[in-house]
Short mmCIF file of C-alpha atoms and ligand atoms in Angstrom, two decimals:
data_model
loop_
_atom_site.label_atom_id
_atom_site.label_comp_id
_atom_site.label_asym_id
_atom_site.label_seq_id
_atom_site.Cartn_x
_atom_site.Cartn_y
_atom_site.Cartn_z
CA THR A 25 -23.28 17.16 -35.11
CA GLY A 26 -22.02 13.60 -35.24
CA GLY A 27 -20.70 14.05 -31.70
CA ALA A 28 -21.00 10.43 -30.71
CA ALA A 29 -19.15 9.22 -33.78
CA ARG A 30 -16.46 11.81 -33.25
CA ASP A 31 -16.07 10.85 -29.59
CA LYS A 32 -15.84 7.23 -30.56
CA ASP A 33 -13.11 8.21 -32.96
CA LYS A 34 -11.19 9.93 -30.20
CA ALA A 35 -11.47 6.94 -27.91
CA ASP A 36 -10.31 4.74 -30.77
CA ARG A 37 -7.04 6.57 -30.97
CA ALA A 38 -5.98 5.15 -27.66
CA THR A 39 -6.74 1.74 -29.06
CA THR A 40 -4.43 2.09 -32.03
CA GLU A 41 -1.27 1.92 -29.95
CA GLN A 42 -2.27 -0.74 -27.51
CA VAL A 43 -5.25 -3.02 -27.64
CA LEU A 44 -7.82 -1.98 -25.09
CA ASP A 45 -10.69 -4.19 -24.13
CA ARG A 46 -14.25 -3.12 -24.78
CA ARG A 47 -14.95 -2.21 -21.20
CA THR A 48 -11.98 0.13 -21.14
CA GLN A 49 -13.02 1.66 -24.44
CA MET A 50 -16.49 2.29 -23.05
CA ILE A 51 -15.07 3.93 -19.95
CA LEU A 52 -12.83 6.21 -22.02
CA LEU A 53 -15.79 7.10 -24.19
CA GLN A 54 -17.81 7.94 -21.14
CA LEU A 55 -15.03 10.16 -19.75
CA ILE A 56 -15.08 12.00 -23.07
CA ASN A 57 -18.88 12.31 -23.08
CA ARG A 58 -18.73 13.82 -19.63
CA ASN A 59 -16.05 16.31 -20.63
CA ILE A 60 -13.58 14.99 -18.11
CA ILE A 61 -11.24 14.57 -21.04
CA SER A 62 -11.79 15.68 -24.60
CA GLU A 63 -9.17 13.71 -26.48
CA ILE A 64 -6.85 10.84 -25.84
CA HIS A 65 -3.42 11.12 -27.40
CA GLY A 66 -0.49 8.76 -27.47
CA VAL A 67 0.63 6.30 -24.90
CA ILE A 68 3.26 7.66 -22.49
CA SER A 69 4.14 4.33 -20.98
CA THR A 70 3.18 0.69 -21.28
CA GLY A 71 3.93 -1.25 -18.15
CA LYS A 72 3.24 -4.62 -16.65
CA GLU A 73 0.48 -3.29 -14.50
CA ALA A 74 -0.80 -0.25 -16.32
CA ASN A 75 -0.63 1.85 -19.43
CA VAL A 76 -0.45 5.61 -19.12
CA TYR A 77 -1.87 7.86 -21.85
CA HIS A 78 -1.57 11.52 -22.55
CA ALA A 79 -4.97 13.19 -22.84
CA ILE A 80 -6.35 16.67 -23.35
CA SER A 81 -9.15 18.25 -21.44
CA GLU A 82 -10.86 21.49 -22.49
CA THR A 83 -12.28 24.09 -20.17
CA GLU A 84 -15.95 24.71 -20.83
CA ASP A 85 -15.65 28.47 -21.25
CA GLU A 86 -15.31 30.26 -24.58
CA GLN A 87 -11.55 29.97 -24.63
CA GLN A 88 -11.70 26.20 -24.35
CA THR A 89 -8.24 26.27 -22.88
CA GLN A 90 -6.52 22.95 -23.26
CA ILE A 91 -5.24 21.21 -20.17
CA HIS A 92 -2.99 18.18 -20.35
CA ARG A 93 -3.96 15.09 -18.42
CA ALA A 94 -2.48 11.69 -17.75
CA VAL A 95 -4.81 8.70 -17.90
CA LYS A 96 -3.66 5.56 -16.16
CA VAL A 97 -5.40 2.39 -17.28
CA TYR A 98 -4.78 -0.56 -14.97
CA LYS A 99 -4.46 -3.96 -16.51
CA THR A 100 -6.78 -6.63 -15.34
CA SER A 101 -4.62 -9.72 -15.86
CA ILE A 102 -4.53 -11.72 -12.67
CA LEU A 103 -0.88 -12.75 -12.74
CA VAL A 104 0.43 -9.24 -12.54
CA PHE A 105 -1.63 -8.37 -9.53
CA LYS A 106 -1.09 -11.58 -7.67
CA ASP A 107 2.05 -10.59 -5.79
CA ARG A 108 0.51 -7.29 -4.92
CA ALA A 109 -1.62 -9.05 -2.35
CA LYS A 110 1.17 -8.51 0.13
CA TYR A 111 0.55 -4.80 0.02
CA VAL A 112 -3.17 -5.11 0.60
CA GLU A 113 -3.27 -7.86 3.18
CA GLY A 114 -3.12 -6.62 6.70
CA GLU A 115 -3.83 -3.05 5.82
CA PHE A 116 -6.84 -1.93 7.71
CA ARG A 117 -8.18 0.45 5.09
CA PHE A 118 -8.56 -2.38 2.65
CA ARG A 119 -9.61 -5.25 4.79
CA GLN A 120 -13.15 -4.74 3.72
CA GLY A 121 -13.96 -5.11 0.08
CA TYR A 122 -10.83 -7.03 -0.76
CA ASN A 123 -11.72 -10.13 -2.68
CA LYS A 124 -9.01 -12.32 -4.13
CA SER A 125 -11.36 -14.19 -6.38
CA ASN A 126 -12.62 -11.08 -8.07
CA ASN A 127 -9.82 -9.83 -10.21
CA ARG A 128 -11.66 -6.86 -11.60
CA ALA A 129 -12.71 -5.64 -8.20
CA MET A 130 -9.13 -5.90 -7.04
CA VAL A 131 -7.80 -3.85 -9.92
CA ARG A 132 -10.50 -1.27 -9.26
CA LEU A 133 -9.35 -1.23 -5.67
CA TRP A 134 -5.79 -0.53 -6.82
CA ALA A 135 -6.90 2.36 -8.97
CA ASP A 136 -8.95 3.72 -6.11
CA LYS A 137 -6.04 3.31 -3.76
CA GLU A 138 -3.82 5.26 -6.09
CA ARG A 139 -6.44 8.02 -6.27
CA ARG A 140 -6.67 8.29 -2.50
CA ASN A 141 -2.94 8.15 -1.94
CA LEU A 142 -2.35 10.75 -4.63
CA ALA A 143 -4.92 13.03 -3.04
CA ARG A 144 -3.20 12.74 0.31
CA ILE A 145 0.26 13.32 -1.11
CA HIS A 146 -0.86 16.18 -3.31
CA ASP A 147 -2.73 17.82 -0.42
CA ALA A 148 0.37 17.60 1.74
CA GLY A 149 2.20 19.78 -0.79
CA ILE A 150 4.57 17.16 -2.16
CA PRO A 151 4.90 17.67 -5.93
CA SER A 152 2.67 14.96 -7.43
CA PRO A 153 -0.17 14.72 -9.92
CA ALA A 154 -3.58 15.68 -8.56
CA PRO A 155 -6.23 13.00 -9.03
CA VAL A 156 -8.96 14.27 -11.36
CA ALA A 157 -11.41 11.43 -11.89
CA LEU A 158 -11.70 7.72 -11.36
CA ARG A 159 -13.97 5.31 -13.12
CA ASN A 160 -13.38 1.65 -12.44
CA HIS A 161 -9.79 0.86 -13.39
CA VAL A 162 -9.20 4.15 -15.23
CA LEU A 163 -7.64 7.04 -13.32
CA VAL A 164 -7.40 10.54 -14.75
CA MET A 165 -4.79 12.75 -13.10
CA GLY A 166 -2.71 15.85 -13.56
CA PHE A 167 -0.09 15.69 -16.27
CA VAL A 168 3.54 16.18 -15.27
CA GLY A 169 5.23 17.68 -18.30
CA ASP A 170 5.59 20.71 -20.50
CA ARG A 171 2.98 22.86 -22.25
CA LYS A 172 3.36 20.99 -25.48
CA GLY A 173 2.37 17.74 -23.84
CA LYS A 174 5.80 16.23 -23.53
CA ALA A 175 5.91 14.17 -20.34
CA ALA A 176 8.63 14.94 -17.80
CA PRO A 177 11.60 12.56 -17.72
CA ARG A 178 12.00 9.97 -15.02
CA LEU A 179 14.75 10.79 -12.54
CA LYS A 180 16.88 7.99 -13.94
CA ASP A 181 16.93 9.70 -17.35
CA VAL A 182 17.83 13.17 -16.13
CA ARG A 183 21.14 14.64 -17.33
CA PHE A 184 22.48 18.06 -16.47
CA GLU A 185 24.28 19.56 -19.37
CA GLY A 186 26.70 22.46 -19.45
CA LEU A 187 27.61 22.19 -15.78
CA THR A 188 31.04 21.70 -14.28
CA ASN A 189 31.54 18.49 -12.33
CA GLU A 190 31.29 20.41 -9.07
CA GLU A 191 28.05 22.06 -10.13
CA GLU A 192 26.62 18.77 -11.23
CA ASP A 193 27.55 17.09 -7.95
CA ALA A 194 25.95 19.94 -6.02
CA LYS A 195 22.80 19.60 -8.11
CA TRP A 196 22.44 15.89 -7.34
CA LYS A 197 23.13 16.52 -3.69
CA ASP A 198 20.33 19.10 -3.61
CA LEU A 199 18.00 16.58 -5.20
CA TYR A 200 18.99 13.96 -2.64
CA VAL A 201 18.21 16.40 0.17
CA GLU A 202 14.89 17.22 -1.49
CA MET A 203 14.04 13.52 -1.73
CA LEU A 204 14.72 13.05 1.99
CA ILE A 205 12.42 15.99 2.74
CA TYR A 206 9.64 14.42 0.66
CA MET A 207 10.13 11.03 2.29
CA ARG A 208 9.87 12.58 5.72
CA VAL A 209 6.75 14.60 4.87
CA LEU A 210 5.25 11.53 3.21
CA TYR A 211 5.84 9.53 6.35
CA GLN A 212 4.99 12.13 8.96
CA THR A 213 2.23 14.15 7.34
CA CYS A 214 0.65 11.72 4.87
CA ARG A 215 1.33 8.77 7.19
CA LEU A 216 2.40 6.84 4.10
CA ILE A 217 5.32 4.79 2.87
CA HIS A 218 5.67 4.76 -0.89
CA ALA A 219 6.83 1.14 -1.07
CA ASP A 220 8.04 1.38 -4.66
CA LEU A 221 10.16 4.50 -4.50
CA SER A 222 13.03 4.66 -6.97
CA GLU A 223 14.38 6.70 -9.86
CA TYR A 224 11.69 5.01 -11.97
CA ASN A 225 8.78 6.45 -10.03
CA VAL A 226 10.04 9.98 -9.66
CA LEU A 227 9.68 12.53 -12.46
CA TYR A 228 11.85 15.58 -12.79
CA HIS A 229 9.88 18.66 -13.72
CA GLU A 230 10.47 22.40 -13.27
CA GLY A 231 13.52 21.71 -11.14
CA LYS A 232 11.65 19.49 -8.69
CA GLN A 233 11.08 15.83 -8.14
CA TRP A 234 7.50 14.66 -8.56
CA ILE A 235 6.34 11.52 -6.82
CA ILE A 236 4.18 9.14 -8.87
CA ASP A 237 2.95 5.54 -8.93
CA VAL A 238 1.53 5.33 -5.44
CA SER A 239 -1.11 2.62 -5.69
CA GLN A 240 0.98 0.33 -3.52
CA ALA A 241 1.85 2.95 -0.88
CA VAL A 242 0.93 1.75 2.61
CA GLU A 243 0.07 3.30 5.94
CA HIS A 244 2.14 2.91 9.07
CA ASP A 245 -0.09 0.16 10.38
CA HIS A 246 0.71 -2.16 7.50
CA PRO A 247 2.61 -5.07 9.03
CA ARG A 248 5.49 -4.68 6.58
CA SER A 249 5.56 -0.91 6.30
CA LEU A 250 8.97 -0.49 7.93
CA GLU A 251 10.44 -3.15 5.70
CA PHE A 252 9.07 -1.26 2.70
CA LEU A 253 10.51 1.97 4.03
CA ARG A 254 13.94 0.41 4.33
CA MET A 255 13.63 -0.80 0.76
CA ASP A 256 12.68 2.70 -0.41
CA ILE A 257 15.64 4.17 1.44
CA LYS A 258 18.00 1.64 -0.07
CA ASN A 259 16.76 2.36 -3.59
CA VAL A 260 17.08 6.10 -3.08
CA SER A 261 20.55 5.78 -1.52
CA ASP A 262 21.81 3.50 -4.28
CA PHE A 263 20.57 5.83 -6.97
CA PHE A 264 22.06 8.99 -5.50
CA GLN A 265 25.32 7.22 -4.78
CA SER A 266 25.46 6.37 -8.47
CA ARG A 267 25.21 10.13 -9.02
CA ASN A 268 28.20 10.78 -6.79
CA VAL A 269 26.27 11.87 -3.71
CA GLU A 270 27.61 11.01 -0.27
CA THR A 271 24.37 9.71 1.15
CA LEU A 272 23.48 9.14 4.77
CA SER A 273 23.82 5.58 5.96
CA GLU A 274 20.53 3.78 5.50
CA ARG A 275 20.15 3.55 9.23
CA ARG A 276 20.52 7.31 9.63
CA ALA A 277 18.16 8.05 6.78
CA PHE A 278 15.60 5.71 8.31
CA ALA A 279 15.92 7.38 11.70
CA PHE A 280 15.59 10.79 10.08
CA VAL A 281 12.41 9.91 8.17
CA THR A 282 10.70 8.27 11.13
CA SER A 283 11.86 10.48 14.00
CA GLU A 284 9.05 12.05 16.01
CA GLU A 285 11.29 15.02 16.75
CA GLY A 286 11.50 18.00 14.44
CA ALA A 287 9.64 19.62 11.59
CA LYS A 288 7.20 17.43 9.64
CA ASP A 289 5.22 19.71 7.38
CA ILE A 290 6.21 20.81 3.89
CA LYS A 291 5.69 24.39 5.08
CA GLU A 292 8.67 23.81 7.35
CA GLN A 293 10.74 22.61 4.42
CA ALA A 294 13.60 25.00 5.21
CA GLN A 295 13.83 23.65 8.74
CA ILE A 296 13.75 20.04 7.55
CA GLU A 297 16.43 20.84 5.01
CA ALA A 298 18.65 22.45 7.63
CA ASN A 299 18.36 19.30 9.75
CA ILE A 300 19.39 17.11 6.83
CA ARG A 301 22.35 19.32 5.99
CA THR A 302 23.52 19.05 9.57
CA LEU A 303 23.18 15.29 9.44
CA LEU A 304 25.12 15.16 6.19
CA GLU A 305 27.90 17.28 7.65
CA THR A 306 28.23 15.13 10.74
CA ALA A 307 28.13 11.84 8.83
CA PRO A 308 31.29 9.74 8.90
CA ARG A 309 33.99 10.73 6.45
CA THR A 310 36.86 8.26 6.78
CA GLU A 311 36.78 5.01 4.86
CA GLU A 312 36.98 3.06 8.08
CA GLU A 313 34.02 4.82 9.63
CA LYS A 314 31.99 4.44 6.47
CA GLN A 315 32.73 0.78 6.18
CA LYS A 316 31.58 0.31 9.73
CA GLU A 317 28.31 2.09 9.00
CA ASP A 318 27.80 0.01 5.89
CA GLU A 319 28.26 -3.17 7.87
CA ASN A 320 25.81 -1.87 10.40
CA ASP A 321 23.42 -1.19 7.55
CA GLU A 322 23.62 -4.80 6.50
CA VAL A 323 22.72 -5.87 10.03
CA PHE A 324 20.06 -3.22 10.15
CA ARG A 325 18.47 -4.32 6.89
CA ASN A 326 18.21 -7.88 8.03
CA GLN A 327 16.88 -6.99 11.42
CA TYR A 328 13.33 -7.99 12.01
CA ILE A 329 11.12 -5.20 13.25
CA PRO A 330 7.74 -6.59 14.21
CA GLN A 331 5.22 -3.82 14.05
CA THR A 332 1.84 -5.13 14.86
CA LEU A 333 0.59 -8.05 16.86
CA ASP A 334 -0.86 -9.43 13.64
CA GLN A 335 2.56 -9.84 12.17
CA VAL A 336 4.01 -11.47 15.23
CA TYR A 337 1.23 -13.84 16.00
CA ASP A 338 -0.15 -15.78 13.08
CA ILE A 339 -1.50 -18.79 14.84
CA GLU A 340 -2.08 -20.95 11.79
CA ARG A 341 1.30 -20.27 10.25
CA ASP A 342 3.09 -20.72 13.54
CA ALA A 343 1.32 -23.96 14.33
CA GLU A 344 2.44 -25.30 10.97
CA LEU A 345 6.03 -24.29 11.64
CA VAL A 346 6.03 -25.83 15.06
CA ASN A 347 4.56 -29.04 13.70
CA ALA A 348 7.26 -29.10 11.06
CA GLY A 349 9.87 -28.72 13.78
CA GLU A 350 10.76 -25.22 12.61
CA GLY A 351 9.44 -23.30 15.58
CA SER A 352 12.83 -21.87 16.33
CA SER A 353 12.58 -19.59 13.30
CA LEU A 354 9.60 -17.78 14.75
CA PRO A 355 10.25 -14.07 15.21
CA TYR A 356 8.92 -13.99 18.73
CA GLN A 357 11.45 -16.52 19.84
CA ALA A 358 13.64 -13.46 19.94
CA LEU A 359 10.85 -11.33 21.30
CA LEU A 360 10.35 -13.68 24.20
CA ALA A 361 14.06 -13.63 24.87
CA GLY A 362 13.82 -9.83 25.02
CA LYS A 363 15.97 -9.26 21.96
CA VAL A 364 13.49 -7.55 19.71
CA VAL A 365 11.58 -4.32 20.08
CA ARG A 366 8.10 -4.87 21.39
CA PRO A 367 5.47 -4.42 18.71
CA ASN A 368 3.27 -1.35 18.81
CA GLU A 369 -0.23 -1.93 19.96
CA SER A 370 -2.65 -1.52 17.10
CA ASP A 371 -2.55 2.00 15.77
CA ALA A 372 -5.62 3.61 17.27
CA SER A 373 -4.21 7.08 16.79
CA ASN A 374 -4.69 7.07 13.06
CA PRO A 375 -7.84 9.10 12.50
CA ASP A 376 -8.64 8.19 8.93
CA ALA A 377 -7.68 4.54 8.95
CA ASP A 378 -11.27 3.58 9.52
CA SER A 379 -13.28 6.31 7.89
CA GLU A 380 -12.16 5.44 4.40
CA ALA A 381 -12.74 1.74 4.66
CA GLY A 382 -15.47 0.34 2.53
CA ASP A 383 -15.97 3.35 0.32
CA SER A 384 -14.27 1.71 -2.62
CA ASP A 385 -16.19 1.74 -5.84
CA SER A 386 -18.40 -1.27 -5.64
CA SER A 387 -21.10 0.29 -7.77
CA GLU A 388 -20.93 1.60 -11.29
CA VAL A 389 -21.26 5.13 -10.02
CA ASP A 390 -19.01 7.69 -11.60
CA GLN A 391 -16.36 8.89 -9.19
CA SER A 392 -15.38 12.20 -10.65
CA ILE A 393 -13.87 14.37 -8.01
P1 LIG B 2 3.63 1.70 -13.70
O1 LIG B 2 5.05 1.83 -13.25
O2 LIG B 2 2.79 0.90 -12.78
O3 LIG B 2 3.51 1.27 -15.12
P2 LIG B 2 3.51 4.60 -13.33
O4 LIG B 2 2.46 5.29 -12.53
O5 LIG B 2 4.87 4.53 -12.76
O6 LIG B 2 2.94 3.15 -13.67
O7 LIG B 2 3.56 5.29 -14.75
C1 LIG B 2 4.39 4.81 -15.77
C2 LIG B 2 5.10 5.94 -16.48
O8 LIG B 2 4.14 6.82 -17.04
C3 LIG B 2 5.93 6.80 -15.57
O9 LIG B 2 7.24 6.31 -15.44
C4 LIG B 2 5.93 8.13 -16.26
O10 LIG B 2 6.92 8.17 -17.27
C5 LIG B 2 4.56 8.16 -16.92
N1 LIG B 2 3.59 8.89 -16.09
C6 LIG B 2 2.82 8.37 -15.10
N2 LIG B 2 2.02 9.31 -14.54
C7 LIG B 2 2.30 10.46 -15.19
C8 LIG B 2 1.81 11.80 -15.08
N3 LIG B 2 0.86 12.13 -14.19
N4 LIG B 2 2.31 12.74 -15.91
C9 LIG B 2 3.26 12.42 -16.83
N5 LIG B 2 3.76 11.18 -16.98
C10 LIG B 2 3.29 10.20 -16.18
MG1 LIG B 3 6.11 3.03 -12.12
#
């Protein structure tokens, strides 16, 4: 029935908007042949690191119900992925199989990392696209958007119309509270830090915030995870402040997300929310108090929190510094003087840190899930 030609045609559509290399075209064709998707529509986003397409998938029953999908195609140019090394290095899950010299393998690793992180986040009940299939650097996932295939807006583009100022303020405050809940569940239940959280990587759909773009998310044992968390908190605070929300100080937000005490599961959402509301009510009100907290935040942001022994002791780097007469800048100068928190011993309590290592797609095997 000319199926192959027709499929090729469908794959070609994706090519019309943005040039795709042959390998990518072949992979899209294969996804179509295997009924993982049935048609690729327009591009939703073209980014530095990836393009995202809208696709349709059809159920195999008589009705052939159409389901919307998002297809994220990672770019394989080396420059873009170079500075991402900081996210991968030192993270136990990816110590094996990480190969700087092999660009394609690295990009595949990123796609696979996004798939695994999405699965974890989705399973924890945080609104996020479910991963559907992965083949090499092409990830098929749930589509966040309406029934007609219009993608949901990013948080930064959301406007509430027809509300009074008070109603609008209340709306943004609710969203801020919701974001803190998700950050806490992400940290406590998924054991992840997003590491690129901002109004650009949150979609607003059906009254909720959906977390996306998680290929760079790291586990607690990443040497810079707390630094990334502080960055996430700062981005979130800045954004909600721009929407007139009286946010928690960054220090308080950080303590809230990481605290061992209290509810951690999305099922306890109401309890988590109550805790945040209490925190918000007891936060400083006067200008003087606020200014003091802000100053503290500045100190707090610049504070060095060594997390793992790896980060503290890098013999080669330190030897170089000492030889260059710069030994005094070493973080454990302070540690030795008892000024800095002692680093955690390596995180042996993380059950899946090891089990997932090395299962990245090193073969050409299809990874539909
Ligand atoms: P990057 O920022 O690396 O280019 P993202 O994962 O942030 O990649 O995706 C880019 C854009 O594509 C998002 O801002 C969003 O508008 C859109 N997008 C991504 N995933 C989905 C999805 N599952 N459903 C709908 N739109 C999506
Ligand atoms: Mg993004």
